[in-house]
Amino acid sequence: MTPEQKKNNRRMGLTLASIALLFFIGFIVRMVYMGR
């Protein structure tokens, strides 16, 4: 695996992780909002 591939993989991982985090935060906000 070349350094270029590693860099691309890390960027892909960060992108997926940030998307998952956004979904998670949105879910929590919705639960709190609906819970009132």
PDB file of C-alpha atoms in Angstrom:
ATOM      1  CA  MET A   1       0.000   0.000   0.000  1.00  0.00           C
ATOM      2  CA  THR A   2       1.465   3.341  -1.047  1.00  0.00           C
ATOM      3  CA  PRO A   3       1.495   6.489   1.119  1.00  0.00           C
ATOM      4  CA  GLU A   4      -0.970   8.014  -1.360  1.00  0.00           C
ATOM      5  CA  GLN A   5      -3.427   5.169  -0.751  1.00  0.00           C
ATOM      6  CA  LYS A   6      -2.989   5.507   3.005  1.00  0.00           C
ATOM      7  CA  LYS A   7      -3.740   9.226   2.786  1.00  0.00           C
ATOM      8  CA  ASN A   8      -6.842   8.555   0.690  1.00  0.00           C
ATOM      9  CA  ASN A   9      -8.002   5.854   3.091  1.00  0.00           C
ATOM     10  CA  ARG A  10      -7.550   8.158   6.083  1.00  0.00           C
ATOM     11  CA  ARG A  11      -9.520  10.921   4.336  1.00  0.00           C
ATOM     12  CA  MET A  12     -12.284   8.448   3.467  1.00  0.00           C
ATOM     13  CA  GLY A  13     -12.361   7.221   7.070  1.00  0.00           C
ATOM     14  CA  LEU A  14     -12.575  10.761   8.437  1.00  0.00           C
ATOM     15  CA  THR A  15     -15.360  11.577   5.968  1.00  0.00           C
ATOM     16  CA  LEU A  16     -17.384   8.510   6.964  1.00  0.00           C
ATOM     17  CA  ALA A  17     -16.765   9.158  10.656  1.00  0.00           C
ATOM     18  CA  SER A  18     -17.905  12.788  10.385  1.00  0.00           C
ATOM     19  CA  ILE A  19     -21.060  11.721   8.510  1.00  0.00           C
ATOM     20  CA  ALA A  20     -21.798   9.111  11.192  1.00  0.00           C
ATOM     21  CA  LEU A  21     -21.192  11.735  13.887  1.00  0.00           C
ATOM     22  CA  LEU A  22     -23.585  14.170  12.199  1.00  0.00           C
ATOM     23  CA  PHE A  23     -26.295  11.484  12.022  1.00  0.00           C
ATOM     24  CA  PHE A  24     -25.706  10.614  15.686  1.00  0.00           C
ATOM     25  CA  ILE A  25     -25.898  14.249  16.822  1.00  0.00           C
ATOM     26  CA  GLY A  26     -29.024  14.815  14.721  1.00  0.00           C
ATOM     27  CA  PHE A  27     -30.620  11.727  16.245  1.00  0.00           C
ATOM     28  CA  ILE A  28     -29.873  12.915  19.799  1.00  0.00           C
ATOM     29  CA  VAL A  29     -31.174  16.420  19.049  1.00  0.00           C
ATOM     30  CA  ARG A  30     -34.368  14.929  17.618  1.00  0.00           C
ATOM     31  CA  MET A  31     -34.828  12.669  20.661  1.00  0.00           C
ATOM     32  CA  VAL A  32     -34.399  15.634  23.025  1.00  0.00           C
ATOM     33  CA  TYR A  33     -36.716  17.789  20.909  1.00  0.00           C
ATOM     34  CA  MET A  34     -39.405  15.103  20.678  1.00  0.00           C
ATOM     35  CA  GLY A  35     -39.040  14.276  24.354  1.00  0.00           C
ATOM     36  CA  ARG A  36     -40.401  17.640  25.470  1.00  0.00           C
TER      37      ARG A  36
END
